[in-house]
Tab-separated table of C-alpha atoms in Angstrom:
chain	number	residue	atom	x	y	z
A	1	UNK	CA	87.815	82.858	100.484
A	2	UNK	CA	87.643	81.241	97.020
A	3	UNK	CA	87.672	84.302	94.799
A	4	UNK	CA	83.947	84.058	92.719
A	5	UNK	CA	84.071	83.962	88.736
A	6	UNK	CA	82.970	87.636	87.740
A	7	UNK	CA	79.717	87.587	86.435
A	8	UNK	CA	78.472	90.481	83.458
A	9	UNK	CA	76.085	92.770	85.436
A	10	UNK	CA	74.643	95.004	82.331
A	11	UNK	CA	75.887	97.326	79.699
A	12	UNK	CA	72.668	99.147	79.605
A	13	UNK	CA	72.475	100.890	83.034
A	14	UNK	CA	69.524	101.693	84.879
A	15	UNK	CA	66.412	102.206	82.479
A	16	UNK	CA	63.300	101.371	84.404
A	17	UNK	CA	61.995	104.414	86.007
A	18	UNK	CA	60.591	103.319	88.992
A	19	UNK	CA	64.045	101.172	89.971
A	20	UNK	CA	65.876	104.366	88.754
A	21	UNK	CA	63.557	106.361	92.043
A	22	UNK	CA	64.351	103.631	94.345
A	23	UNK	CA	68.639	104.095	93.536
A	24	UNK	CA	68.103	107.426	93.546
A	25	UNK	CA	66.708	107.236	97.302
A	26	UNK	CA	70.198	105.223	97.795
A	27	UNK	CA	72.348	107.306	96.739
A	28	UNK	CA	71.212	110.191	98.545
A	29	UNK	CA	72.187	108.741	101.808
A	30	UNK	CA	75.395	107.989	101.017
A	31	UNK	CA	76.560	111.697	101.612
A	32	UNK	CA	79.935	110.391	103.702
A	33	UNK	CA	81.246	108.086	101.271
A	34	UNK	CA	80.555	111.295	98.451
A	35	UNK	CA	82.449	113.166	100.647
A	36	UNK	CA	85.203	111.215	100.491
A	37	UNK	CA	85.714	110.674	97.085
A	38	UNK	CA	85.092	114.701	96.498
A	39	UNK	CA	88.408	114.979	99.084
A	40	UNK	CA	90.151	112.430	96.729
A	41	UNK	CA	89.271	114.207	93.654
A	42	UNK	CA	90.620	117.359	95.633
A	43	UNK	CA	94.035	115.921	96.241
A	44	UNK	CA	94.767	114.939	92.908
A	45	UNK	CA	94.022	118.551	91.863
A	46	UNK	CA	90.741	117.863	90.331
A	47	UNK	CA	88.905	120.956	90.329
A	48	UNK	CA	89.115	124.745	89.126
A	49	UNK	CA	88.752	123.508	85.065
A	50	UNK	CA	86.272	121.073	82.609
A	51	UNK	CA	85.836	117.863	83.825
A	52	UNK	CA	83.699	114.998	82.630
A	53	UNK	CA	81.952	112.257	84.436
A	54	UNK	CA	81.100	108.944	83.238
A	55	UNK	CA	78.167	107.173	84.158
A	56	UNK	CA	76.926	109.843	86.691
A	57	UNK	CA	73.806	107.931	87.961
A	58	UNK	CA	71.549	110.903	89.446
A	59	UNK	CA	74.183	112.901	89.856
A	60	UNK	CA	74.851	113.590	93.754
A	61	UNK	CA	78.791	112.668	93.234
A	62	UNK	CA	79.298	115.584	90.161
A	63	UNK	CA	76.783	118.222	92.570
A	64	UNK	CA	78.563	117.652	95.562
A	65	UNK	CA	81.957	118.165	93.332
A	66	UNK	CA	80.945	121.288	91.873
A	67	UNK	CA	79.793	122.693	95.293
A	68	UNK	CA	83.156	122.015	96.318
A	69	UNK	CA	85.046	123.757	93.073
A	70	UNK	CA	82.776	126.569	92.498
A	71	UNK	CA	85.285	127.613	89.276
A	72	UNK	CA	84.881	124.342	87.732
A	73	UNK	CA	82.246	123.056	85.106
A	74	UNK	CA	80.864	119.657	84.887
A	75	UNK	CA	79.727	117.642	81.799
A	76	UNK	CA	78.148	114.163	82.549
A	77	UNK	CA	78.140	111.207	80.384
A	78	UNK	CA	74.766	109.007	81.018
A	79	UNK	CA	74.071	105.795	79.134
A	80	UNK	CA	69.925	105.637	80.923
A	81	UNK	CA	67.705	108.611	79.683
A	82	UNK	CA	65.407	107.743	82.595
A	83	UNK	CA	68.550	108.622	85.192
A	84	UNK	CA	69.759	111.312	83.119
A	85	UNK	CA	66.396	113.312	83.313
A	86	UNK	CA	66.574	112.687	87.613
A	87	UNK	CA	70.105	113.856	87.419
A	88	UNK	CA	69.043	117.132	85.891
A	89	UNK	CA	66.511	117.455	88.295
A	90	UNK	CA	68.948	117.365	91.551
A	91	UNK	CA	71.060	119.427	89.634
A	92	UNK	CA	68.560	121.685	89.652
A	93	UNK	CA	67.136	121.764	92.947
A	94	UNK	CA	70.609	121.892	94.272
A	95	UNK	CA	71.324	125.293	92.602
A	96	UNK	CA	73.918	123.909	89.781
A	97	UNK	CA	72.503	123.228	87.035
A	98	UNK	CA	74.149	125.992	85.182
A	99	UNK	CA	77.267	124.392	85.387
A	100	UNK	CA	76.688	120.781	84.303
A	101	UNK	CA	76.045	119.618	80.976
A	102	UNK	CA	74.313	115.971	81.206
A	103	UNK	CA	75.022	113.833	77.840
A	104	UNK	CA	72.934	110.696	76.865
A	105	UNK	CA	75.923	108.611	75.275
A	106	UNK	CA	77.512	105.833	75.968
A	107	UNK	CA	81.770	105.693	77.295
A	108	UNK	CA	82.994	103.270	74.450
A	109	UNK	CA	82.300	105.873	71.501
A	110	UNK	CA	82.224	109.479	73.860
A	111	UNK	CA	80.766	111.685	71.697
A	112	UNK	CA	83.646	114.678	72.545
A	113	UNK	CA	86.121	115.608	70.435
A	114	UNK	CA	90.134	114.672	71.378
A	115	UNK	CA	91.875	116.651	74.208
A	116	UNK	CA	88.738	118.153	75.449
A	117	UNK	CA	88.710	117.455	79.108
A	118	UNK	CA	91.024	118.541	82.082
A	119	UNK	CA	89.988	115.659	84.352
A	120	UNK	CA	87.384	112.581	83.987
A	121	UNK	CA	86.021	110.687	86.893
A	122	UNK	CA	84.060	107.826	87.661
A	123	UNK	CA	82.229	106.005	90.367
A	124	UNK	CA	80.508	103.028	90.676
A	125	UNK	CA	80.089	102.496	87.359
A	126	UNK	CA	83.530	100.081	85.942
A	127	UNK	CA	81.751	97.336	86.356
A	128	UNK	CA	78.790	98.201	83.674
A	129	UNK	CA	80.856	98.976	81.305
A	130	UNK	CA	80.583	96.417	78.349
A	131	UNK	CA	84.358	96.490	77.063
A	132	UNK	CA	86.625	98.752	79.752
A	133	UNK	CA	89.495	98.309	77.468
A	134	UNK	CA	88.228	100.410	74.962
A	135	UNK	CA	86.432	102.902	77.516
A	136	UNK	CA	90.685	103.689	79.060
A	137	UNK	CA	91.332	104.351	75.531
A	138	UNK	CA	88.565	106.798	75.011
A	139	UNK	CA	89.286	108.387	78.546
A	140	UNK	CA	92.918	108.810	77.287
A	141	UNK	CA	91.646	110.274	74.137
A	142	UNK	CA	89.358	112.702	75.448
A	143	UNK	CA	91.806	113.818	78.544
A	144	UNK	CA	93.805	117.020	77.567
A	145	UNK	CA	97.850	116.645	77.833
A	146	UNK	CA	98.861	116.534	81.558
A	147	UNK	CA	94.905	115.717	82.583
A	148	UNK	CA	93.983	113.188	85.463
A	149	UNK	CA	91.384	110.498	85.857
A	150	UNK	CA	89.887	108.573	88.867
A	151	UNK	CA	88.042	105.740	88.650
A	152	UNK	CA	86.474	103.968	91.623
A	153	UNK	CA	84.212	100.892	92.079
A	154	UNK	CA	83.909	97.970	94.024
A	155	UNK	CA	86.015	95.107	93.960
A	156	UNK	CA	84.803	91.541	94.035
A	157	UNK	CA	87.284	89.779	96.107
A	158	UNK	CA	85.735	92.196	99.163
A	159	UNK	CA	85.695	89.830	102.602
A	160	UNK	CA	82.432	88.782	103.740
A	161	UNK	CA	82.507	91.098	106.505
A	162	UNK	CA	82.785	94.263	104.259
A	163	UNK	CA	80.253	92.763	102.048
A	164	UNK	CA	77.736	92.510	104.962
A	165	UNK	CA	78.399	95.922	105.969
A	166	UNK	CA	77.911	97.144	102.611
A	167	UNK	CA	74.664	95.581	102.602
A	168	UNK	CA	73.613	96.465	105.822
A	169	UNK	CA	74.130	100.148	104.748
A	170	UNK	CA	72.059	99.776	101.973
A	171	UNK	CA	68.397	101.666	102.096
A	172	UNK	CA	66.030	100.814	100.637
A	173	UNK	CA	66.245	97.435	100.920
A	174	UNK	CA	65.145	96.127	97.304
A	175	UNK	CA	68.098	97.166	95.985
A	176	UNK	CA	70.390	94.980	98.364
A	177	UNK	CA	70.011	92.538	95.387
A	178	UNK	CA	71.481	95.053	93.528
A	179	UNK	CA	74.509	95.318	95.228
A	180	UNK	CA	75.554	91.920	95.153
A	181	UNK	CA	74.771	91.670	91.737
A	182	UNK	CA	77.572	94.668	91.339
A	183	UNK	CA	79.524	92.759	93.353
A	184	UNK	CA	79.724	89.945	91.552
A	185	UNK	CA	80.360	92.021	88.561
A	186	UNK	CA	83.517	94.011	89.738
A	187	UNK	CA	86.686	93.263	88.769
A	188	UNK	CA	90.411	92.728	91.269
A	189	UNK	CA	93.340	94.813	91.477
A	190	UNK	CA	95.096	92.348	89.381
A	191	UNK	CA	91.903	92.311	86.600
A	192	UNK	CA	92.552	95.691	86.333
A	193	UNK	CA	95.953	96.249	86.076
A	194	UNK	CA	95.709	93.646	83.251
A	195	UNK	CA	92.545	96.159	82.050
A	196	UNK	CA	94.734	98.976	81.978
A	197	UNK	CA	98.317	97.792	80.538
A	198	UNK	CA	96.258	96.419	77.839
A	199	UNK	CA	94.600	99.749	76.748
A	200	UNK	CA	98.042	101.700	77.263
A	201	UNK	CA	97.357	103.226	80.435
A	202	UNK	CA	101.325	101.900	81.396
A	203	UNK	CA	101.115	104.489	84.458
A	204	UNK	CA	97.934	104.421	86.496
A	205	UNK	CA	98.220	103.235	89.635
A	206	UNK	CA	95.430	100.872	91.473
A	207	UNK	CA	94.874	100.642	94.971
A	208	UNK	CA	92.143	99.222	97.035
A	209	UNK	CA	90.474	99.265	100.443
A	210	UNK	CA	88.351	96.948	102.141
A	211	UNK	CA	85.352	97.763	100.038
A	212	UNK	CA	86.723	98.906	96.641
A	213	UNK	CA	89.159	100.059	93.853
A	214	UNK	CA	90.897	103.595	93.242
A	215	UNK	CA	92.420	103.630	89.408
A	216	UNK	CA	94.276	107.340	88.620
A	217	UNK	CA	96.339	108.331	86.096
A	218	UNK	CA	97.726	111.245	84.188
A	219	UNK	CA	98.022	111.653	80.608
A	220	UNK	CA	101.692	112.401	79.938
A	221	UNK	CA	101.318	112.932	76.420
């Protein structure tokens, strides 16, 4: 398959409120694949300290987190008021709103001071992001000393066949044009690895599945 040029989604997220209700409805039934990356955020011994999420959307990945690391603390970084105010609300209704701080900011000038976070993570959400070269840097800036980041998102080289399952999965069905507009947005392996050597990530490692991209690192110094 003849990889597709990528093609700029937005750098403004999700600001409409009635398409902000409609991905919300998404997200929530994609409990298994939150479940997942919670495991994977697990492994790399993400939890038990301060960790920061960028580009939260309404917040189901950072709840179902902090259910899972009850002595960890959450701040989120949100770019859309409209999906920061529906993130607050699940927070709420879901019992942890105590422990989660949501920001309105955007990731290329994080309003945080240097060394402030044990661990940063990020899903879905690469492929908004108007200059990810500069977003690694502030990640690295904002990570304490030995501090890890994931960051996972689709990939645009996907097969037809796992893009037609992703959009078969995909409820309600007015945002299907949503996905392949992410799609065509997302960057490769190779994009990436590019992404990161250039922004002095020199370890992270990338690896990819049939539907998407897994970045980690840790901050050695």
């Amino acid at each position: 398959m003849k990889l597709r040029m990528r093609m700029t989604e937005t750098n403004e997220g999700i600001q409409d409120a009635g398409i902000v209700d409609q991905f919300d409805q998404m997200m929530r039934t994609m409990a298994g694949e939150r479940r997942r990356t919670v495991e994977k955020l697990q492994c790399l011994g993400i939890e038990g300290g301060w960790a920061l999420e960028i580009g939260p959307g309404p917040g189901y990945l950072g709840i179902d987190w902090l259910k899972a690391s009850p002595k960890s603390k959450l701040t989120a970084l949100e770019i859309s008021p409209n999906m920061l105010r529906k993130a607050e609300q699940n927070a709420l209704r879901e019992g942890v709103k105590e422990r989660v701080a949501y920001v309105l900011g955007t990731a290329l000038r994080m309003p945080f001071p240097d060394r402030t976070f044990d661990f940063i993570f990020s899903n879905g959400s690469l492929h908004e992001w108007e200059q990810p070269e500069a977003v690694f840097k502030e990640i690295f800036r904002v990570l304490k000393p030995e501090g890890v980041f994931l960051v996972s998102d689709l990939k645009r080289n996907a097969t037809g066949f796992a893009r037609f399952l992703m959009k078969a999965t995909v409820k309600p069905k007015t945002m299907r044009p949503g996905l392949i507009s992410s799609l065509q947005a997302a960057y490769t392996s190779a994009e990436i690895k590019q992404i990161l050597s250039r922004s002095g990530w020199q370890t992270a490692r990338v690896t990819e599945n049939a539907f998407g991209l897994n970045i980690e690192g840790r901050k050695t110094s």
